[in-house]
Coordinates of C-alpha atoms in Angstrom, one line a residue:
X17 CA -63.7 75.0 29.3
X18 CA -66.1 75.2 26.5
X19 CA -67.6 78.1 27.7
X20 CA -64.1 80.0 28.0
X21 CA -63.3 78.9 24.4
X22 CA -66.5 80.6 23.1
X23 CA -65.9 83.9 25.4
X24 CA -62.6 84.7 23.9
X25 CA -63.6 85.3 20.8
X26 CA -66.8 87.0 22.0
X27 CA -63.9 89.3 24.0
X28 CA -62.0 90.0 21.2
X29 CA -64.6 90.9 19.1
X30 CA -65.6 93.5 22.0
X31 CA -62.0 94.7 22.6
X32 CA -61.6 95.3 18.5
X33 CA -65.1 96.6 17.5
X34 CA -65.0 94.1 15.3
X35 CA -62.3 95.3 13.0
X36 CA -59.3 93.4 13.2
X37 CA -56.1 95.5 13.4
X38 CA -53.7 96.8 10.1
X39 CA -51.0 94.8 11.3
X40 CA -53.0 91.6 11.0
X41 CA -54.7 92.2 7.4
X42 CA -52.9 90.3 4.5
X43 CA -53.9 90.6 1.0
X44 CA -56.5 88.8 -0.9
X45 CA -53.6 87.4 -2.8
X46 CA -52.0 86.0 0.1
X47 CA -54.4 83.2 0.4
X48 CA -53.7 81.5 -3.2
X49 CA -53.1 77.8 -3.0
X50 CA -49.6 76.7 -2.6
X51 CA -48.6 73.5 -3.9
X52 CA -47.2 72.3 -0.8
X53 CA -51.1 71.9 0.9
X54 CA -54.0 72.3 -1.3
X55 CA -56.1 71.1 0.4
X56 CA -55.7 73.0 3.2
X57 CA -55.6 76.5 1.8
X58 CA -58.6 75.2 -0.5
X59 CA -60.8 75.4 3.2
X60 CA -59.0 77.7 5.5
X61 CA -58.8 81.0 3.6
X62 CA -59.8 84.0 5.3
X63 CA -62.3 86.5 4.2
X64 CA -60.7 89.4 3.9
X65 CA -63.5 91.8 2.2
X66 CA -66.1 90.4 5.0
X67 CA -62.7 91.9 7.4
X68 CA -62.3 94.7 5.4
X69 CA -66.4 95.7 6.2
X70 CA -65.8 95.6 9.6
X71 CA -66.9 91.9 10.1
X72 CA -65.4 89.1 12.5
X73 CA -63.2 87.0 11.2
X74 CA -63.9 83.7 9.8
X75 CA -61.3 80.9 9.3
X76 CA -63.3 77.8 8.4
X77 CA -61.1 76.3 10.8
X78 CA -60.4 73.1 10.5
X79 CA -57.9 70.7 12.9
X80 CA -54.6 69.9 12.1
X81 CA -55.6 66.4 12.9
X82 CA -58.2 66.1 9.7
X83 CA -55.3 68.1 7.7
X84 CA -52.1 66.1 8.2
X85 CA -51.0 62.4 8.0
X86 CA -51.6 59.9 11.6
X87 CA -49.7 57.1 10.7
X88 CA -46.9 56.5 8.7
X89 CA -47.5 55.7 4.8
X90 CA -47.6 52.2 3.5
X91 CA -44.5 51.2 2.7
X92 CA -43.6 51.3 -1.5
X93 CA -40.3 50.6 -3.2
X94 CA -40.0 54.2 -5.1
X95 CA -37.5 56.0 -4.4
X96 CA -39.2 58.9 -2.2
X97 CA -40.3 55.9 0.2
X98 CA -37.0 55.0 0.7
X99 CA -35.8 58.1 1.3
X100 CA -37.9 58.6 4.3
X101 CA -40.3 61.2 2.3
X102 CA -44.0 60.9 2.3
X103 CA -45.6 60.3 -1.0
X104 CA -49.0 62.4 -0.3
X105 CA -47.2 66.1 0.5
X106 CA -43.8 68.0 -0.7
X107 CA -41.3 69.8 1.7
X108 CA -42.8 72.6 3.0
X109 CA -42.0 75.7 1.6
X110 CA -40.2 74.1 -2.0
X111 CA -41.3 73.1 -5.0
X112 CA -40.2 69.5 -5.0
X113 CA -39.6 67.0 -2.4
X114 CA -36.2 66.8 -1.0
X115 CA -34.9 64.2 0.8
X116 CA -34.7 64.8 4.5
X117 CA -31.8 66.7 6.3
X118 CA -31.5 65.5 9.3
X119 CA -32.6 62.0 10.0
X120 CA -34.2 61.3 13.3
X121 CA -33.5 58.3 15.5
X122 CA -34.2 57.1 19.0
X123 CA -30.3 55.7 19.6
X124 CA -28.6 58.2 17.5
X125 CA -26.5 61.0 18.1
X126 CA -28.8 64.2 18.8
X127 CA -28.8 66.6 15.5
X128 CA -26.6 69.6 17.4
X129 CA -25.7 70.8 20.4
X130 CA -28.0 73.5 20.9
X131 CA -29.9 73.5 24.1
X132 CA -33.3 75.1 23.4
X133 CA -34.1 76.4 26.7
X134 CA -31.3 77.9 26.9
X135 CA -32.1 79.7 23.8
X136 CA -35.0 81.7 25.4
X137 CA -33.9 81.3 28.7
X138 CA -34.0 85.3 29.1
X139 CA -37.6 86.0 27.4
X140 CA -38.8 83.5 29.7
X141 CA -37.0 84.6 32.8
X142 CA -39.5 87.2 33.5
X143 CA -42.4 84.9 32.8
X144 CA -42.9 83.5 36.6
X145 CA -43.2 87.0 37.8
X146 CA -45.6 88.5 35.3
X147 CA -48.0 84.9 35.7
X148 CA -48.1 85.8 39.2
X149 CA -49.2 89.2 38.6
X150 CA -51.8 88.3 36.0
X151 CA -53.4 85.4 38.3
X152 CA -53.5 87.7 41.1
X153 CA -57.7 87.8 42.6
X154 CA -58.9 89.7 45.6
X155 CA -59.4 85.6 47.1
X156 CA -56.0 84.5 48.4
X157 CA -57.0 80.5 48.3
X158 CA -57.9 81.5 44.8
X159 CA -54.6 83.4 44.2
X160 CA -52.6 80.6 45.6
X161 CA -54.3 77.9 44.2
X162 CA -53.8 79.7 40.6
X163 CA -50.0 80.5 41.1
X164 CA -49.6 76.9 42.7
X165 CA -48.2 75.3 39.0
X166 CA -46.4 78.2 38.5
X167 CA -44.1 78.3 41.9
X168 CA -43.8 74.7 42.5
X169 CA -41.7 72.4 39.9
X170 CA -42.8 74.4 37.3
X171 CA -40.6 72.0 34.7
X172 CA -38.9 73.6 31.7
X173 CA -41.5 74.8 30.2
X174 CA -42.2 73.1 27.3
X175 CA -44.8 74.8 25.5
X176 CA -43.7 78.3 26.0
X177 CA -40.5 77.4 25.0
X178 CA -41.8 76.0 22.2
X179 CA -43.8 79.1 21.0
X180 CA -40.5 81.4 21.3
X181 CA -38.3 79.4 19.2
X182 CA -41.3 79.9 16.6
X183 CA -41.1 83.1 16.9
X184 CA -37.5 83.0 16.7
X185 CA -37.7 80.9 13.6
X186 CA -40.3 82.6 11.3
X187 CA -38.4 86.1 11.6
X188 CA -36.2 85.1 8.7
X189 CA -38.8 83.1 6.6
X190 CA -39.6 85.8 4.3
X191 CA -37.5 85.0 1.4
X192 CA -39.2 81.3 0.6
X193 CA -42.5 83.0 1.6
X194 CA -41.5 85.8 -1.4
X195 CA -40.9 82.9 -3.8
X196 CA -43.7 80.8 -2.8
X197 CA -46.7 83.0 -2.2
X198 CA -46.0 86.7 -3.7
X199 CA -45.1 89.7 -2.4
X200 CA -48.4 89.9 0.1
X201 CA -46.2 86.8 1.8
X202 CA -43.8 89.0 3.6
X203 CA -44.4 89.6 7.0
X204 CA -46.1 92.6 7.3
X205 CA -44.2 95.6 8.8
X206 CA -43.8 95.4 12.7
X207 CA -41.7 97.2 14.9
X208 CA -39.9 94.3 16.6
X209 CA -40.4 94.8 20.2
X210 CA -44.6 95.0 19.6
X211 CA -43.7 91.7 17.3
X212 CA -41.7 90.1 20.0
X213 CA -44.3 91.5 22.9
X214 CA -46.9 89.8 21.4
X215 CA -45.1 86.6 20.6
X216 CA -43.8 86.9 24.7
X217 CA -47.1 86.9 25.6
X218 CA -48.6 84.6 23.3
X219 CA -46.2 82.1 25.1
X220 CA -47.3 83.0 28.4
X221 CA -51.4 82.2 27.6
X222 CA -50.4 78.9 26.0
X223 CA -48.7 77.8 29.6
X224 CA -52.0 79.2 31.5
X225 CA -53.9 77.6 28.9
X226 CA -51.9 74.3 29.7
X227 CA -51.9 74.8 33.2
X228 CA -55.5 75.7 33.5
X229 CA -56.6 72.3 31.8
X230 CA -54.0 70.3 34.1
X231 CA -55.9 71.5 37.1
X232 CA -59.4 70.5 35.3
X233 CA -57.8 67.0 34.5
X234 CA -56.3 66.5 38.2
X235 CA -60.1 67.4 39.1
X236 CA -61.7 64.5 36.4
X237 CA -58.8 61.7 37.2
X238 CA -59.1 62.3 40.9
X239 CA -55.1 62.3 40.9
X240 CA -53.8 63.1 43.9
X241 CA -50.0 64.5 42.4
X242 CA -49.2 66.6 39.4
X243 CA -45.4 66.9 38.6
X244 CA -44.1 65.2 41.8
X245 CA -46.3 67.5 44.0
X246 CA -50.1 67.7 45.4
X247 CA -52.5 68.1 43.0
X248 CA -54.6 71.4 43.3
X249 CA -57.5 70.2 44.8
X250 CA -56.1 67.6 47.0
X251 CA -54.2 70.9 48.7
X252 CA -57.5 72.7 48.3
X253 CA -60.7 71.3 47.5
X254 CA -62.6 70.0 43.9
X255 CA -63.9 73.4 43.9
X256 CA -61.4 75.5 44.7
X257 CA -59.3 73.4 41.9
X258 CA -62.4 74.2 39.3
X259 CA -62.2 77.9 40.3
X260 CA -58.9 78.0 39.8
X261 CA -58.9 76.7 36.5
X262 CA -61.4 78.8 35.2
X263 CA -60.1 82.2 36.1
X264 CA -56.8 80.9 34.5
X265 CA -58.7 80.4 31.1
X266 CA -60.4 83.6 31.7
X267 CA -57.2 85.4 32.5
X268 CA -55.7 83.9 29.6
X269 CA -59.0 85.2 27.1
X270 CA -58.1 88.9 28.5
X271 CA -54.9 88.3 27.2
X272 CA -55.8 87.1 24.1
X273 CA -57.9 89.9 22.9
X274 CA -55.0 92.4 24.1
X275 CA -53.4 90.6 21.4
X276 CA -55.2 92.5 18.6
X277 CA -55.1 89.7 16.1
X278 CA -58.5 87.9 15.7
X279 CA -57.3 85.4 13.3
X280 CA -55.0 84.7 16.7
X281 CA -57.8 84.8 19.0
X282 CA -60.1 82.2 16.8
X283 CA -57.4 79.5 16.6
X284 CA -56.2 79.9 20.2
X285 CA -60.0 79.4 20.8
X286 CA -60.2 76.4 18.7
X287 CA -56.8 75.0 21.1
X288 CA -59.4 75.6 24.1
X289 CA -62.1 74.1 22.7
X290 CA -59.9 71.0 21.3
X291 CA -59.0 70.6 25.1
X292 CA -63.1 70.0 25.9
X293 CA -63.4 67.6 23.3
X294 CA -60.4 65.5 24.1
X295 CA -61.8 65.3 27.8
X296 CA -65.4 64.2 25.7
X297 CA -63.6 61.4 23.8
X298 CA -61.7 59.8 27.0
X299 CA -64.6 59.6 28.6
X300 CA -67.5 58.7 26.3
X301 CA -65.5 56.4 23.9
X302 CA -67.6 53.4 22.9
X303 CA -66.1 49.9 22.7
X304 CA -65.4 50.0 19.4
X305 CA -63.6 53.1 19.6
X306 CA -61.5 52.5 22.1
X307 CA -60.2 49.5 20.1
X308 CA -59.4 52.0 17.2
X309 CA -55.7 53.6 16.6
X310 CA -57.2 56.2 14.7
X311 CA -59.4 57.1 17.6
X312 CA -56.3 56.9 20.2
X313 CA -54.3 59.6 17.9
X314 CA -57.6 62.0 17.5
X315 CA -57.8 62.4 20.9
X316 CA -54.3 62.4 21.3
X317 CA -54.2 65.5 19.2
X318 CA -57.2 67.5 21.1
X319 CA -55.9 66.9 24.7
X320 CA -52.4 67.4 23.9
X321 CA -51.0 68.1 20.0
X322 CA -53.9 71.1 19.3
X323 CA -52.3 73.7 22.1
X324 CA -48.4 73.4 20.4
X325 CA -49.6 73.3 17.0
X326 CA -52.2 75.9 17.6
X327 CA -49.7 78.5 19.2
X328 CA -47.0 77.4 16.9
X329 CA -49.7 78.7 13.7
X330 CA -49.9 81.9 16.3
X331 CA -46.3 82.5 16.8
X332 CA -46.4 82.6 13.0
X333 CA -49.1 84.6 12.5
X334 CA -48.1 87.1 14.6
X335 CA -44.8 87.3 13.2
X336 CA -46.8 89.0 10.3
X337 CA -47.4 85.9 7.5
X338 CA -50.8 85.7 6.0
X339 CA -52.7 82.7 7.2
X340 CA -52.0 79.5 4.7
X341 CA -48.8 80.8 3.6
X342 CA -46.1 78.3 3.8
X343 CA -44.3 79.6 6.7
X344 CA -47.9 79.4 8.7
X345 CA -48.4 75.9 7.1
X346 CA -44.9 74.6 8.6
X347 CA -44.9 76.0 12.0
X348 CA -48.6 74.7 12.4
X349 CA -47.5 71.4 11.0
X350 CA -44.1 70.9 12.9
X351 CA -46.3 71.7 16.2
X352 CA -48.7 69.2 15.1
X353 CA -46.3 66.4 14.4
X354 CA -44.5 67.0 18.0
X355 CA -47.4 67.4 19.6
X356 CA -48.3 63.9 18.8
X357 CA -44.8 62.2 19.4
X358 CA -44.8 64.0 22.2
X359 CA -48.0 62.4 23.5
X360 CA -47.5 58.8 22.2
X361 CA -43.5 59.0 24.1
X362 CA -46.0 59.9 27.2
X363 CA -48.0 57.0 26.7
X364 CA -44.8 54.7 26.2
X365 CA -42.9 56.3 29.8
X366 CA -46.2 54.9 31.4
X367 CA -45.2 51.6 30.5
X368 CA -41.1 52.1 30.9
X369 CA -41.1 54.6 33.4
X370 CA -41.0 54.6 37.4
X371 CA -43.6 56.7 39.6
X372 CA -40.4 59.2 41.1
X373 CA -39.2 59.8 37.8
X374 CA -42.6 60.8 35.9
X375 CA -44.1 62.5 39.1
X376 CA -47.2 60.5 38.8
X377 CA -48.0 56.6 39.2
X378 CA -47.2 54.1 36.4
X379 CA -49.7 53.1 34.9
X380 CA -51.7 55.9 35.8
X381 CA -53.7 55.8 31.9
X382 CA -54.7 51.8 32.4
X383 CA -56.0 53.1 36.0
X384 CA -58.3 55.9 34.3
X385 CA -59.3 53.3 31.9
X386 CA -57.0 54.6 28.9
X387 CA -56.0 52.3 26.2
X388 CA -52.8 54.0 24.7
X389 CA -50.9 53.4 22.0
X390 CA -48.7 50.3 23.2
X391 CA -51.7 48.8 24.3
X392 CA -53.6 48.9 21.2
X393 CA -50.6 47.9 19.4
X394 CA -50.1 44.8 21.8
X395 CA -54.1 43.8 21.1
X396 CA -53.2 43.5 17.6
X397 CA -51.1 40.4 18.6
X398 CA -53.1 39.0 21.7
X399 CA -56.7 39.3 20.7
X400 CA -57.4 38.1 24.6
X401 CA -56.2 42.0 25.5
X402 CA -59.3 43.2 23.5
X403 CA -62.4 42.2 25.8
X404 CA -59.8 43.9 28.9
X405 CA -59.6 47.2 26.9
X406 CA -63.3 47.2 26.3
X407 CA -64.4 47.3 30.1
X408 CA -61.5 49.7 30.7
X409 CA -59.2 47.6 32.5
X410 CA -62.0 47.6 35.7
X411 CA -62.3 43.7 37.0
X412 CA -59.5 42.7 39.3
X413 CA -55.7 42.8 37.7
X414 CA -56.5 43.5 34.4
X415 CA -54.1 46.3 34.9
X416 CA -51.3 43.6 35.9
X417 CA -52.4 41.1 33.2
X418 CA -52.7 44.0 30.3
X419 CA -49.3 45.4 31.7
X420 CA -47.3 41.8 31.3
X421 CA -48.9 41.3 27.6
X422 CA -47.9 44.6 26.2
X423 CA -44.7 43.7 27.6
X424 CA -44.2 40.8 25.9
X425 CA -45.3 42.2 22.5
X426 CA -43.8 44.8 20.1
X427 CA -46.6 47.2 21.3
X428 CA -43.6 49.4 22.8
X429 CA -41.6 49.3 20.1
X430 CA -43.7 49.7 17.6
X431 CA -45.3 52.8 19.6
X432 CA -41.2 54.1 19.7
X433 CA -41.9 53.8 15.7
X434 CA -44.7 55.8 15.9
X435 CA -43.6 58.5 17.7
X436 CA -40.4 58.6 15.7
X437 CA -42.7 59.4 12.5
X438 CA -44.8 61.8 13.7
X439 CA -40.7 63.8 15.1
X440 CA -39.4 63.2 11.6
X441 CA -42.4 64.6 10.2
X442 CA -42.1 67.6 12.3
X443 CA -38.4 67.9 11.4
X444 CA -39.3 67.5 7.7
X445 CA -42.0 70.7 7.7
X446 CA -39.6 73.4 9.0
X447 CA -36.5 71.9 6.8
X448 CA -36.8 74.6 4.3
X449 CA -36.7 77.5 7.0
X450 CA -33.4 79.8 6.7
X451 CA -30.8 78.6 8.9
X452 CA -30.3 80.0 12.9
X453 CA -30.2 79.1 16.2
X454 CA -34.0 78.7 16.8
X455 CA -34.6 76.3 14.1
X456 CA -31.9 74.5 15.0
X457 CA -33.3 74.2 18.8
X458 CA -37.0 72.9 17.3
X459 CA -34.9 70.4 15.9
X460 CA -33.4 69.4 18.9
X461 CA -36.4 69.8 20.8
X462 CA -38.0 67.0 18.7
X463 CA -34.9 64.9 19.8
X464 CA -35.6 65.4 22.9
X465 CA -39.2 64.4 23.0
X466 CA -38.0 61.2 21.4
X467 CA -35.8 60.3 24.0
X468 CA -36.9 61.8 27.1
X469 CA -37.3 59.5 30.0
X470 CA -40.0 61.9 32.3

């Protein structure tokens, strides 16, 4: 996968000459810092004069992960803290920090009644056929083996969904954009069905992007179901799962670079490349490492978090806002934020959750040798869990043993307590977004990630 993240900006260079299009060219003035980040517009500004001369762009990308808070902040008795507001970063998108609108909670009532997939139920509905078009090879065991995610329990499609209410969402950010950033804030004039064609398609390369790496993992694990089904290459073979994987990621870089937007292209890279790494870190981690939280959320945020909060900054950058303008900041940031409760919620269900209902074995991450969040969390309070974690859970029942002791800490709980921050975080960063139907359905899509059994 490392060499598919470094071909698709290589093929969108190609497919642009190196110019990157009008409709993705924002004014110097655009990339002023905002109070809400300094920071991070301080290091990701683009170079618009290099663009301007015909030059590939250049982001200084940096990862979310390095950019935005991991772990809820120290408790204080001020009056922000008890609020529920961070002390290190405003709302997005105001001047000041407001208290929160909407309060998350795992035993709560959920926020509305919107369903989110029924929001984009029709600009998905399409999606299944045009994947199987795009995947299509002159191999058929290569055809099949690339449209197997896509035809069998294909789920509700999280991340695409995801993207789409994003899209949805930033259409009417303007305004705070106007007040925040200046006039070279508002989306730049596109005709809304090349807007929405892009932002329709962006979805569909984040699901082949997602799709391709669950093949590669299936491949790495040695797991013999994905999503209540056969793996890939237990139907095929190891190679014919590899294959498979690789011409999704190429497929998906085609795609890309039809996108004409090379700011797009380099952070949709960075998603691909984040996916390598993550697959690095789980399985080169040293002992001390895999003893650290910190570590745990890292790679938490490359195998999982950097896709949604990559193609979230996408949706938003397509939509026509200048990179590091406030409505880029928050989509990135709310798709960081549920990417990671999103993750941590998986690595609870592993604990909580039966084989039929996940559609793969409990404790699947203590057999790869995975120490998750409630584990690390319980080894705070039994020390005797540490030298277990260290040699990966391999001697006979340390997955039993390690599986009874997290039981009988908080380690559960207080994982519950971190996924809830990192949901209320996300919540918090597109608070200040006009109100409609697709905000209101990210909200309730955080709910759900909170309190989803599978």
């Amino acid at each position: 996968m490392a060499t598919a993240a470094t071909a698709v900006v290589c093929l969108a260079a190609v497919a642009q000459g190196f110019v990157l299009p009008s409709s993705s060219i924002s004014n110097p003035a655009a990339s002023r810092e905002s109070s809400s980040s300094p920071s991070r517009t301080a290091g990701r500004r683009s170079s618009i004069p290099a663009l301007q001369a015909g030059v590939l762009s250049k982001l200084d990308f940096k990862p979310a992960v390095d950019l935005y808070a991991k772990f809820p902040d120290p408790p204080t008795n001020n009056a922000a803290a008890a609020a529920g507001m961070p002390n290190d970063e405003p709302t997005l998108l105001t001047t000041t920090p407001q208290p929160p609108a909407i309060i998350m909670s795992m035993d709560g009532p959920a926020p509305n009644n919107v369903d989110p997939f029924q929001l984009v139920k029709k600009d998905l509905a399409p999606f299944s056929d045009s994947i199987k078009e795009l995947v299509e090879t002159e191999n058929p065991v290569l055809t099949a083996a690339a449209k197997h995610f896509f035809e069998k329990r294909h789920g509700k499609r999280f991340r695409p969904t995801i993207a789409m209410l994003m899209s949805r969402a930033v259409v009417a950010g303007g305004a705070a954009d106007l007040e925040m950033g200046g006039a070279s804030a508002i989306p730049v004039p596109l005709t809304d069905s090349l807007r929405y064609q892009r932002q329709s398609q962006l979805a569909q390369i984040t699901e082949m992007i997602h799709v391709a790496s669950l093949i590669h993992d299936d491949v790495l694990d040695e797991a013999d179901t994905r999503r209540g089904d056969k793996s890939v290459h237990k139907l095929y073979s190891n190679k014919v799962a590899v294959l498979a994987g690789d011409y999704l990621l190429a497929r998906a870089s085609v795609l890309l670079a039809r996108l004409e937007n090379v700011q797009v292209v380099e952070i949709m890279a960075n998603a691909l490349d984040a996916l390598v790494q993550g697959e690095i870190m789980q399985a080169k981690s040293s002992s001390k490492d895999l003893l650290d939280l910190g570590h745990y959320l890292r790679k938490s945020y490359y195998k999982t978090a950097s896709l949604i909060c990559n193609s979230c900054c996408s949706a938003a950058l397509l939509g026509g806002y200048a990179h590091g303008s406030p409505t880029v900041v928050a989509a990135e940031k709310y798709g960081y934020h549920l990417g990671l409760a999103y993750q941590v919620i998986d690595d609870v269900l592993d604990f909580t959750g039966s084989a039929d209902v996940l559609g793969k074995p409990a404790m699947a991450d203590m057999s790869l040798g995975l120490a998750t969040a409630p584990i690390l969390y319980a080894a705070e309070e039994k020390k005797e869990l540490k030298p277990l974690i260290k040699r990966r859970f391999k001697e006979k029942g340390d997955v039993e043993a390690t599986y009874k002791m997290v039981l009988g800490t908080e380690g559960v709980d207080r994982s519950y307590q971190l996924a809830l921050f990192h949901a209320q975080r996300a919540v918090d960063s597109i608070a200040s977004f006009p109100p409609s139907e697709a905000k209101d359905g990210l909200i309730k899509l955080a709910h759900m990630v909170l309190t989803r059994s599978s």
